[in-house]
Amino acid sequence: MCSSDLARSRNDQVALDFRMWVREACHRTAEQLQALQRALVAQAEAHADTLMPGFTHLQPAQPVTFGHHLMAYVEMFGRDASRFTDAAARMNECPLGAAALAGSPFPIDRHATAKALGFARPTANSLDSVSSRDFALEALAAGAICATHLSRLAEEIVIWMTPQFGFIALSDAFTTGSSIMPQKKNPDAAELVRAKAGRMLAAFTQLAVVMKGLPLAYSKDMQEDKVPTFEAFDVLDLSLGAMTGMVADLTPNAARMAAAGGAGFSTATDLADWLVRTLDMPFRDAHHVTGAAVKRAEELACDLADLPLEEMKALDPRIGSGVYEVLTPAASVASRKSYGGAAPDQVRAQVARWKDLLK
């Protein structure tokens, strides 16, 4: 018998098999995330100029573009992919040869075994080798964060599809009708992705609770590590596939988005910024003048861009016609040229960067 075949226990063999499974699941999930990112980038590139409202508190805040909004998720999912990749690198140590808990008296070569099994190195402590499951916990934590991001995007798809928003449409491939209401087109796929985030969070919690009170080294409790992990990655696999399909499938309603982008006096901040830049007005005063302008526009039932110049001058006589150059949603978005901003050129720059990274 070869020396590398000695000193094996169920403890280190199970730890090995489970570690190899989780490592492969992390690599697979990172690849699925990149596929989702590519779908998002493609939509963002096509809609770098498509105006929409940006929200805080789900209230209209400042205009952005649909492309810029989608690129926010590209960044989130990029961090998710890196978490899985980092986790896989950390768990890339081979526990085989730790035996039951104390190592082996036989002259085995654990470095050769690790290399043969595709690991970077052997684990350095035999007790830790058979008793740790933090590699699975880390993978589940990355999965829980990823599922949370998927749930946020799913929620937005659900909201955007409501008639009240009407920002996007999905095909029948990702929606279902009602059993009694023929007009319904329910975003069931998005709703299921949103719901499955709970199972990912539960899987992490379940394994954390199993491990939290265990003394070193192996305990039979650890047999409960696999079911939540296997089920969690099944759920994540399904959710990522569904979301990638939905992103590629969705069709934005550009006119509806643009109309909403100018609602709620969304260029009020642009007016305040103009007062600061052009009139050298302290921002505190500019904020007050802008608030008064919004109030007057509400009284006249018009947008800021349609507020007559004499009304503007009544608030500050130094205001000239140049103010109207910043009061449209398109002008507002175009002005956001700082790195990572909402200006279409900035969106295209980020699209180009991610297309490079995702090759």
Tab-separated table of C-alpha atoms in Angstrom:
chain	number	residue	atom	x	y	z
A	1	MET	CA	0.000	0.000	0.000
A	2	CYS	CA	1.319	3.433	-0.925
A	3	SER	CA	2.091	5.610	2.095
A	4	SER	CA	-0.257	8.302	0.806
A	5	ASP	CA	-3.148	5.801	1.131
A	6	LEU	CA	-2.580	5.384	4.876
A	7	ALA	CA	-3.850	7.417	7.812
A	8	ARG	CA	-7.332	8.029	6.501
A	9	SER	CA	-10.333	8.357	8.754
A	10	ARG	CA	-13.949	9.043	7.941
A	11	ASN	CA	-13.379	12.396	9.609
A	12	ASP	CA	-10.730	13.698	7.221
A	13	GLN	CA	-12.239	11.970	4.176
A	14	VAL	CA	-15.635	13.607	4.752
A	15	ALA	CA	-13.938	16.954	5.422
A	16	LEU	CA	-12.058	16.529	2.130
A	17	ASP	CA	-15.102	15.601	0.051
A	18	PHE	CA	-17.226	18.384	1.508
A	19	ARG	CA	-14.477	20.952	1.027
A	20	MET	CA	-14.028	19.898	-2.606
A	21	TRP	CA	-17.785	20.133	-3.206
A	22	VAL	CA	-18.076	23.606	-1.679
A	23	ARG	CA	-14.989	24.818	-3.533
A	24	GLU	CA	-16.480	23.713	-6.851
A	25	ALA	CA	-19.839	25.279	-5.948
A	26	CYS	CA	-18.080	28.598	-5.276
A	27	HIS	CA	-16.357	28.541	-8.669
A	28	ARG	CA	-19.607	27.615	-10.417
A	29	THR	CA	-21.531	30.384	-8.674
A	30	ALA	CA	-18.896	32.973	-9.588
A	31	GLU	CA	-19.299	31.972	-13.246
A	32	GLN	CA	-23.093	32.251	-12.987
A	33	LEU	CA	-22.737	35.701	-11.491
A	34	GLN	CA	-20.578	36.762	-14.410
A	35	ALA	CA	-23.281	35.591	-16.801
A	36	LEU	CA	-25.797	37.749	-14.917
A	37	GLN	CA	-23.411	40.691	-15.037
A	38	ARG	CA	-23.058	40.314	-18.803
A	39	ALA	CA	-26.831	40.453	-19.185
A	40	LEU	CA	-26.984	43.584	-17.038
A	41	VAL	CA	-24.121	45.236	-18.911
A	42	ALA	CA	-25.813	44.553	-22.247
A	43	GLN	CA	-29.014	46.239	-21.054
A	44	ALA	CA	-27.060	49.111	-19.502
A	45	GLU	CA	-25.168	49.738	-22.727
A	46	ALA	CA	-28.428	49.832	-24.685
A	47	HIS	CA	-30.004	52.228	-22.175
A	48	ALA	CA	-27.139	54.486	-21.086
A	49	ASP	CA	-29.276	57.493	-22.152
A	50	THR	CA	-32.691	56.224	-21.038
A	51	LEU	CA	-33.866	58.636	-18.354
A	52	MET	CA	-35.559	57.392	-15.204
A	53	PRO	CA	-36.053	58.697	-11.675
A	54	GLY	CA	-33.475	57.927	-9.042
A	55	PHE	CA	-35.030	57.215	-5.668
A	56	THR	CA	-34.326	57.592	-2.000
A	57	HIS	CA	-36.982	56.289	0.408
A	58	LEU	CA	-38.728	55.132	-2.812
A	59	GLN	CA	-39.481	58.802	-3.441
A	60	PRO	CA	-38.247	60.577	-6.599
A	61	ALA	CA	-34.893	62.157	-5.767
A	62	GLN	CA	-32.761	63.023	-8.818
A	63	PRO	CA	-32.901	61.844	-12.425
A	64	VAL	CA	-30.548	59.039	-13.466
A	65	THR	CA	-30.554	56.647	-16.407
A	66	PHE	CA	-31.747	53.072	-16.604
A	67	GLY	CA	-28.242	52.076	-17.625
A	68	HIS	CA	-26.758	53.726	-14.542
A	69	HIS	CA	-29.310	51.988	-12.310
A	70	LEU	CA	-28.506	48.563	-13.750
A	71	MET	CA	-24.763	49.157	-13.458
A	72	ALA	CA	-25.239	49.512	-9.690
A	73	TYR	CA	-26.224	45.832	-9.657
A	74	VAL	CA	-23.230	44.952	-11.834
A	75	GLU	CA	-21.041	46.349	-9.059
A	76	MET	CA	-22.939	44.426	-6.365
A	77	PHE	CA	-22.770	41.138	-8.216
A	78	GLY	CA	-19.103	41.762	-8.978
A	79	ARG	CA	-18.414	41.913	-5.257
A	80	ASP	CA	-20.501	38.767	-4.789
A	81	ALA	CA	-18.409	36.925	-7.385
A	82	SER	CA	-15.206	38.070	-5.690
A	83	ARG	CA	-16.495	36.813	-2.324
A	84	PHE	CA	-17.042	33.335	-3.762
A	85	THR	CA	-13.637	33.414	-5.466
A	86	ASP	CA	-11.940	34.545	-2.263
A	87	ALA	CA	-13.743	31.887	-0.245
A	88	ALA	CA	-12.645	29.214	-2.714
A	89	ALA	CA	-9.042	30.378	-2.406
A	90	ARG	CA	-9.174	30.263	1.398
A	91	MET	CA	-10.622	26.766	1.465
A	92	ASN	CA	-8.060	25.488	-1.049
A	93	GLU	CA	-6.261	23.417	1.602
A	94	CYS	CA	-6.378	19.645	1.751
A	95	PRO	CA	-7.412	18.036	5.085
A	96	LEU	CA	-6.627	14.480	3.999
A	97	GLY	CA	-4.000	12.916	6.257
A	98	ALA	CA	-5.266	14.572	9.415
A	99	ALA	CA	-6.882	11.193	10.131
A	100	ALA	CA	-9.385	11.152	12.998
A	101	LEU	CA	-7.994	14.266	14.701
A	102	ALA	CA	-4.293	13.912	15.604
A	103	GLY	CA	-2.508	13.202	12.335
A	104	SER	CA	-0.632	10.020	11.445
A	105	PRO	CA	2.440	8.095	12.650
A	106	PHE	CA	3.014	6.882	9.083
A	107	PRO	CA	5.470	8.658	6.765
A	108	ILE	CA	2.796	10.118	4.471
A	109	ASP	CA	3.420	13.046	2.161
A	110	ARG	CA	0.485	15.383	2.671
A	111	HIS	CA	1.925	17.963	0.288
A	112	ALA	CA	1.950	15.390	-2.524
A	113	THR	CA	-1.598	14.349	-1.661
A	114	ALA	CA	-2.767	17.968	-1.680
A	115	LYS	CA	-1.161	18.581	-5.062
A	116	ALA	CA	-2.633	15.397	-6.544
A	117	LEU	CA	-6.127	16.475	-5.445
A	118	GLY	CA	-5.776	19.977	-6.876
A	119	PHE	CA	-5.243	21.845	-3.612
A	120	ALA	CA	-2.709	24.607	-3.055
A	121	ARG	CA	-1.390	23.053	0.160
A	122	PRO	CA	-2.358	20.755	3.046
A	123	THR	CA	-4.126	22.081	6.110
A	124	ALA	CA	-1.651	22.940	8.854
A	125	ASN	CA	-3.419	21.634	11.967
A	126	SER	CA	-4.986	18.211	12.219
A	127	LEU	CA	-7.613	19.245	14.785
A	128	ASP	CA	-8.709	22.175	12.646
A	129	SER	CA	-8.696	19.963	9.559
A	130	VAL	CA	-11.508	17.705	10.734
A	131	SER	CA	-13.473	20.083	12.961
A	132	SER	CA	-13.732	23.302	10.952
A	133	ARG	CA	-16.663	24.087	8.712
A	134	ASP	CA	-16.003	27.779	8.363
A	135	PHE	CA	-15.282	27.195	4.680
A	136	ALA	CA	-18.940	26.205	4.260
A	137	LEU	CA	-20.095	29.038	6.525
A	138	GLU	CA	-18.123	31.541	4.459
A	139	ALA	CA	-19.619	30.194	1.241
A	140	LEU	CA	-23.114	30.358	2.749
A	141	ALA	CA	-22.470	33.903	3.984
A	142	ALA	CA	-21.432	34.905	0.467
A	143	GLY	CA	-24.560	33.158	-0.797
A	144	ALA	CA	-26.778	34.995	1.681
A	145	ILE	CA	-25.355	38.368	0.618
A	146	CYS	CA	-25.738	37.439	-3.039
A	147	ALA	CA	-29.320	36.301	-2.487
A	148	THR	CA	-30.047	39.609	-0.762
A	149	HIS	CA	-28.810	41.466	-3.847
A	150	LEU	CA	-30.888	39.210	-6.084
A	151	SER	CA	-33.911	39.886	-3.886
A	152	ARG	CA	-33.438	43.654	-4.149
A	153	LEU	CA	-33.329	43.488	-7.940
A	154	ALA	CA	-36.300	41.125	-7.962
A	155	GLU	CA	-38.257	43.584	-5.816
A	156	GLU	CA	-37.486	46.384	-8.259
A	157	ILE	CA	-38.670	44.248	-11.162
A	158	VAL	CA	-41.919	43.579	-9.290
A	159	ILE	CA	-42.380	47.305	-8.623
A	160	TRP	CA	-41.393	48.375	-12.135
A	161	MET	CA	-43.959	46.000	-13.649
A	162	THR	CA	-46.900	47.440	-11.740
A	163	PRO	CA	-49.245	49.639	-13.834
A	164	GLN	CA	-48.524	52.463	-11.396
A	165	PHE	CA	-44.875	52.428	-12.490
A	166	GLY	CA	-45.058	50.750	-15.892
A	167	PHE	CA	-41.270	50.994	-16.337
A	168	ILE	CA	-40.674	47.537	-17.840
A	169	ALA	CA	-42.388	44.554	-19.411
A	170	LEU	CA	-41.471	40.876	-19.187
A	171	SER	CA	-42.481	38.198	-21.633
A	172	ASP	CA	-44.693	35.229	-20.809
A	173	ALA	CA	-41.545	33.199	-20.194
A	174	PHE	CA	-41.122	34.901	-16.809
A	175	THR	CA	-44.700	35.811	-15.913
A	176	THR	CA	-47.951	33.980	-15.299
A	177	GLY	CA	-51.606	34.854	-15.556
A	178	SER	CA	-54.350	34.606	-12.985
A	179	SER	CA	-56.769	31.706	-12.688
A	180	ILE	CA	-59.767	34.078	-12.680
A	181	MET	CA	-58.460	37.515	-13.766
A	182	PRO	CA	-57.545	37.402	-17.455
A	183	GLN	CA	-55.835	40.806	-17.441
A	184	LYS	CA	-53.147	39.764	-14.947
A	185	LYS	CA	-49.480	39.328	-15.827
A	186	ASN	CA	-47.754	38.443	-12.595
A	187	PRO	CA	-43.946	38.616	-12.222
A	188	ASP	CA	-43.831	35.222	-10.538
A	189	ALA	CA	-40.198	34.475	-11.382
A	190	ALA	CA	-39.053	37.678	-9.686
A	191	GLU	CA	-41.271	37.003	-6.684
A	192	LEU	CA	-39.809	33.506	-6.271
A	193	VAL	CA	-36.247	34.836	-6.474
A	194	ARG	CA	-37.173	37.375	-3.813
A	195	ALA	CA	-38.627	34.680	-1.567
A	196	LYS	CA	-35.719	32.265	-1.921
A	197	ALA	CA	-33.364	34.752	-0.287
A	198	GLY	CA	-34.924	33.643	2.992
A	199	ARG	CA	-33.756	30.084	2.420
A	200	MET	CA	-30.196	31.262	1.836
A	201	LEU	CA	-30.203	33.284	5.042
A	202	ALA	CA	-31.712	30.322	6.898
A	203	ALA	CA	-29.030	27.946	5.601
A	204	PHE	CA	-26.241	30.128	6.972
A	205	THR	CA	-28.028	30.503	10.291
A	206	GLN	CA	-28.706	26.766	10.507
A	207	LEU	CA	-25.064	25.792	10.068
A	208	ALA	CA	-23.847	28.590	12.341
A	209	VAL	CA	-26.137	27.325	15.101
A	210	VAL	CA	-24.851	23.759	14.610
A	211	MET	CA	-21.218	24.870	14.904
A	212	LYS	CA	-21.432	27.533	17.604
A	213	GLY	CA	-21.191	25.246	20.653
A	214	LEU	CA	-18.963	22.428	19.432
A	215	PRO	CA	-15.685	21.694	21.226
A	216	LEU	CA	-12.756	20.387	19.179
A	217	ALA	CA	-12.546	18.154	17.329
A	218	TYR	CA	-15.266	16.188	15.486
A	219	SER	CA	-18.822	15.796	16.780
A	220	LYS	CA	-21.733	14.002	15.156
A	221	ASP	CA	-23.616	17.312	15.064
A	222	MET	CA	-21.469	18.177	12.053
A	223	GLN	CA	-23.366	15.642	10.005
A	224	GLU	CA	-25.964	18.433	9.717
A	225	ASP	CA	-23.602	20.571	7.637
A	226	LYS	CA	-24.426	19.173	4.225
A	227	VAL	CA	-28.195	19.426	3.788
A	228	PRO	CA	-28.398	23.218	4.285
A	229	THR	CA	-25.317	23.769	2.145
A	230	PHE	CA	-26.448	21.564	-0.735
A	231	GLU	CA	-29.961	22.991	-0.659
A	232	ALA	CA	-28.679	26.563	-0.465
A	233	PHE	CA	-26.546	26.225	-3.568
A	234	ASP	CA	-29.445	24.561	-5.411
A	235	VAL	CA	-31.571	27.591	-4.539
A	236	LEU	CA	-28.835	30.025	-5.559
A	237	ASP	CA	-28.273	28.199	-8.848
A	238	LEU	CA	-31.971	28.455	-9.683
A	239	SER	CA	-32.215	32.104	-8.617
A	240	LEU	CA	-29.194	33.191	-10.644
A	241	GLY	CA	-30.462	31.416	-13.740
A	242	ALA	CA	-33.904	32.970	-13.404
A	243	MET	CA	-32.555	36.471	-12.823
A	244	THR	CA	-30.149	36.258	-15.753
A	245	GLY	CA	-33.052	35.258	-17.981
A	246	MET	CA	-35.294	38.040	-16.681
A	247	VAL	CA	-32.663	40.745	-17.154
A	248	ALA	CA	-32.074	39.679	-20.750
A	249	ASP	CA	-35.826	39.433	-21.358
A	250	LEU	CA	-37.078	42.719	-19.892
A	251	THR	CA	-38.104	45.588	-22.144
A	252	PRO	CA	-37.972	49.116	-20.683
A	253	ASN	CA	-40.727	51.646	-21.371
A	254	ALA	CA	-38.436	54.587	-22.077
A	255	ALA	CA	-41.222	57.167	-22.431
A	256	ARG	CA	-42.802	56.206	-19.107
A	257	MET	CA	-39.433	56.253	-17.366
A	258	ALA	CA	-38.511	59.652	-18.797
A	259	ALA	CA	-41.839	61.156	-17.751
A	260	ALA	CA	-41.362	59.838	-14.217
A	261	GLY	CA	-37.772	61.087	-14.218
A	262	GLY	CA	-38.966	64.664	-14.194
A	263	ALA	CA	-41.702	64.195	-11.608
A	264	GLY	CA	-41.561	65.364	-8.021
A	265	PHE	CA	-39.362	68.391	-8.836
A	266	SER	CA	-36.419	66.050	-9.303
A	267	THR	CA	-34.170	68.835	-10.628
A	268	ALA	CA	-34.508	70.941	-7.481
A	269	THR	CA	-30.961	70.064	-6.440
A	270	ASP	CA	-29.749	71.238	-9.841
A	271	LEU	CA	-31.370	74.617	-9.216
A	272	ALA	CA	-29.654	74.873	-5.837
A	273	ASP	CA	-26.317	73.876	-7.373
A	274	TRP	CA	-26.783	76.487	-10.133
A	275	LEU	CA	-27.424	79.204	-7.554
A	276	VAL	CA	-24.214	78.244	-5.753
A	277	ARG	CA	-22.088	78.049	-8.912
A	278	THR	CA	-23.501	81.011	-10.798
A	279	LEU	CA	-24.508	83.467	-8.068
A	280	ASP	CA	-21.899	82.422	-5.495
A	281	MET	CA	-24.783	81.881	-3.078
A	282	PRO	CA	-24.094	79.895	0.126
A	283	PHE	CA	-25.739	76.493	-0.206
A	284	ARG	CA	-27.867	77.078	2.869
A	285	ASP	CA	-29.407	80.126	1.158
A	286	ALA	CA	-29.650	78.269	-2.172
A	287	HIS	CA	-31.521	75.494	-0.417
A	288	HIS	CA	-34.004	78.044	0.956
A	289	VAL	CA	-34.505	79.752	-2.425
A	290	THR	CA	-34.985	76.406	-4.150
A	291	GLY	CA	-37.571	75.361	-1.582
A	292	ALA	CA	-39.452	78.576	-2.250
A	293	ALA	CA	-39.265	77.926	-6.009
A	294	VAL	CA	-40.682	74.428	-5.549
A	295	LYS	CA	-43.501	75.806	-3.409
A	296	ARG	CA	-44.356	78.403	-6.054
A	297	ALA	CA	-44.265	75.787	-8.828
A	298	GLU	CA	-46.670	73.659	-6.798
A	299	GLU	CA	-49.006	76.646	-6.451
A	300	LEU	CA	-48.905	77.227	-10.208
A	301	ALA	CA	-49.181	73.468	-10.947
A	302	CYS	CA	-46.079	73.451	-13.133
A	303	ASP	CA	-42.601	71.939	-13.146
A	304	LEU	CA	-39.537	73.944	-12.162
A	305	ALA	CA	-38.500	74.101	-15.809
A	306	ASP	CA	-41.828	75.794	-16.600
A	307	LEU	CA	-41.762	78.309	-13.744
A	308	PRO	CA	-41.803	81.797	-15.390
A	309	LEU	CA	-38.608	83.833	-15.147
A	310	GLU	CA	-40.387	86.643	-13.316
A	311	GLU	CA	-41.342	84.149	-10.608
A	312	MET	CA	-37.696	83.092	-10.346
A	313	LYS	CA	-36.558	86.707	-10.144
A	314	ALA	CA	-39.064	87.353	-7.382
A	315	LEU	CA	-37.055	84.879	-5.325
A	316	ASP	CA	-33.706	86.447	-6.270
A	317	PRO	CA	-33.391	89.209	-8.869
A	318	ARG	CA	-29.985	87.942	-9.994
A	319	ILE	CA	-31.478	84.780	-11.500
A	320	GLY	CA	-31.300	84.890	-15.303
A	321	SER	CA	-32.587	82.785	-18.161
A	322	GLY	CA	-29.499	80.571	-17.991
A	323	VAL	CA	-31.083	78.786	-15.059
A	324	TYR	CA	-33.369	76.873	-17.420
A	325	GLU	CA	-30.372	75.095	-18.920
A	326	VAL	CA	-30.105	72.931	-15.782
A	327	LEU	CA	-33.767	72.335	-14.985
A	328	THR	CA	-34.574	69.476	-17.365
A	329	PRO	CA	-33.951	65.851	-16.341
A	330	ALA	CA	-31.674	65.330	-19.353
A	331	ALA	CA	-29.540	68.331	-18.390
A	332	SER	CA	-29.439	67.174	-14.789
A	333	VAL	CA	-28.195	63.720	-15.760
A	334	ALA	CA	-25.676	65.077	-18.272
A	335	SER	CA	-24.134	67.274	-15.582
A	336	ARG	CA	-23.315	64.331	-13.285
A	337	LYS	CA	-19.895	63.788	-14.849
A	338	SER	CA	-17.940	62.842	-11.754
A	339	TYR	CA	-16.364	59.381	-11.820
A	340	GLY	CA	-19.114	56.821	-11.327
A	341	GLY	CA	-21.812	59.442	-11.862
A	342	ALA	CA	-25.055	59.150	-13.814
A	343	ALA	CA	-23.950	61.035	-16.949
A	344	PRO	CA	-24.366	58.781	-20.019
A	345	ASP	CA	-20.664	59.092	-20.864
A	346	GLN	CA	-19.790	57.886	-17.379
A	347	VAL	CA	-22.221	54.983	-17.737
A	348	ARG	CA	-20.615	54.015	-21.047
A	349	ALA	CA	-17.167	54.203	-19.466
A	350	GLN	CA	-18.247	51.792	-16.727
A	351	VAL	CA	-19.880	49.522	-19.311
A	352	ALA	CA	-16.592	49.405	-21.239
A	353	ARG	CA	-14.639	48.657	-18.048
A	354	TRP	CA	-16.911	45.781	-17.108
A	355	LYS	CA	-16.980	44.348	-20.624
A	356	ASP	CA	-13.208	44.174	-20.339
A	357	LEU	CA	-13.326	42.572	-16.892
A	358	LEU	CA	-15.928	40.006	-17.962
A	359	LYS	CA	-14.113	38.772	-21.064
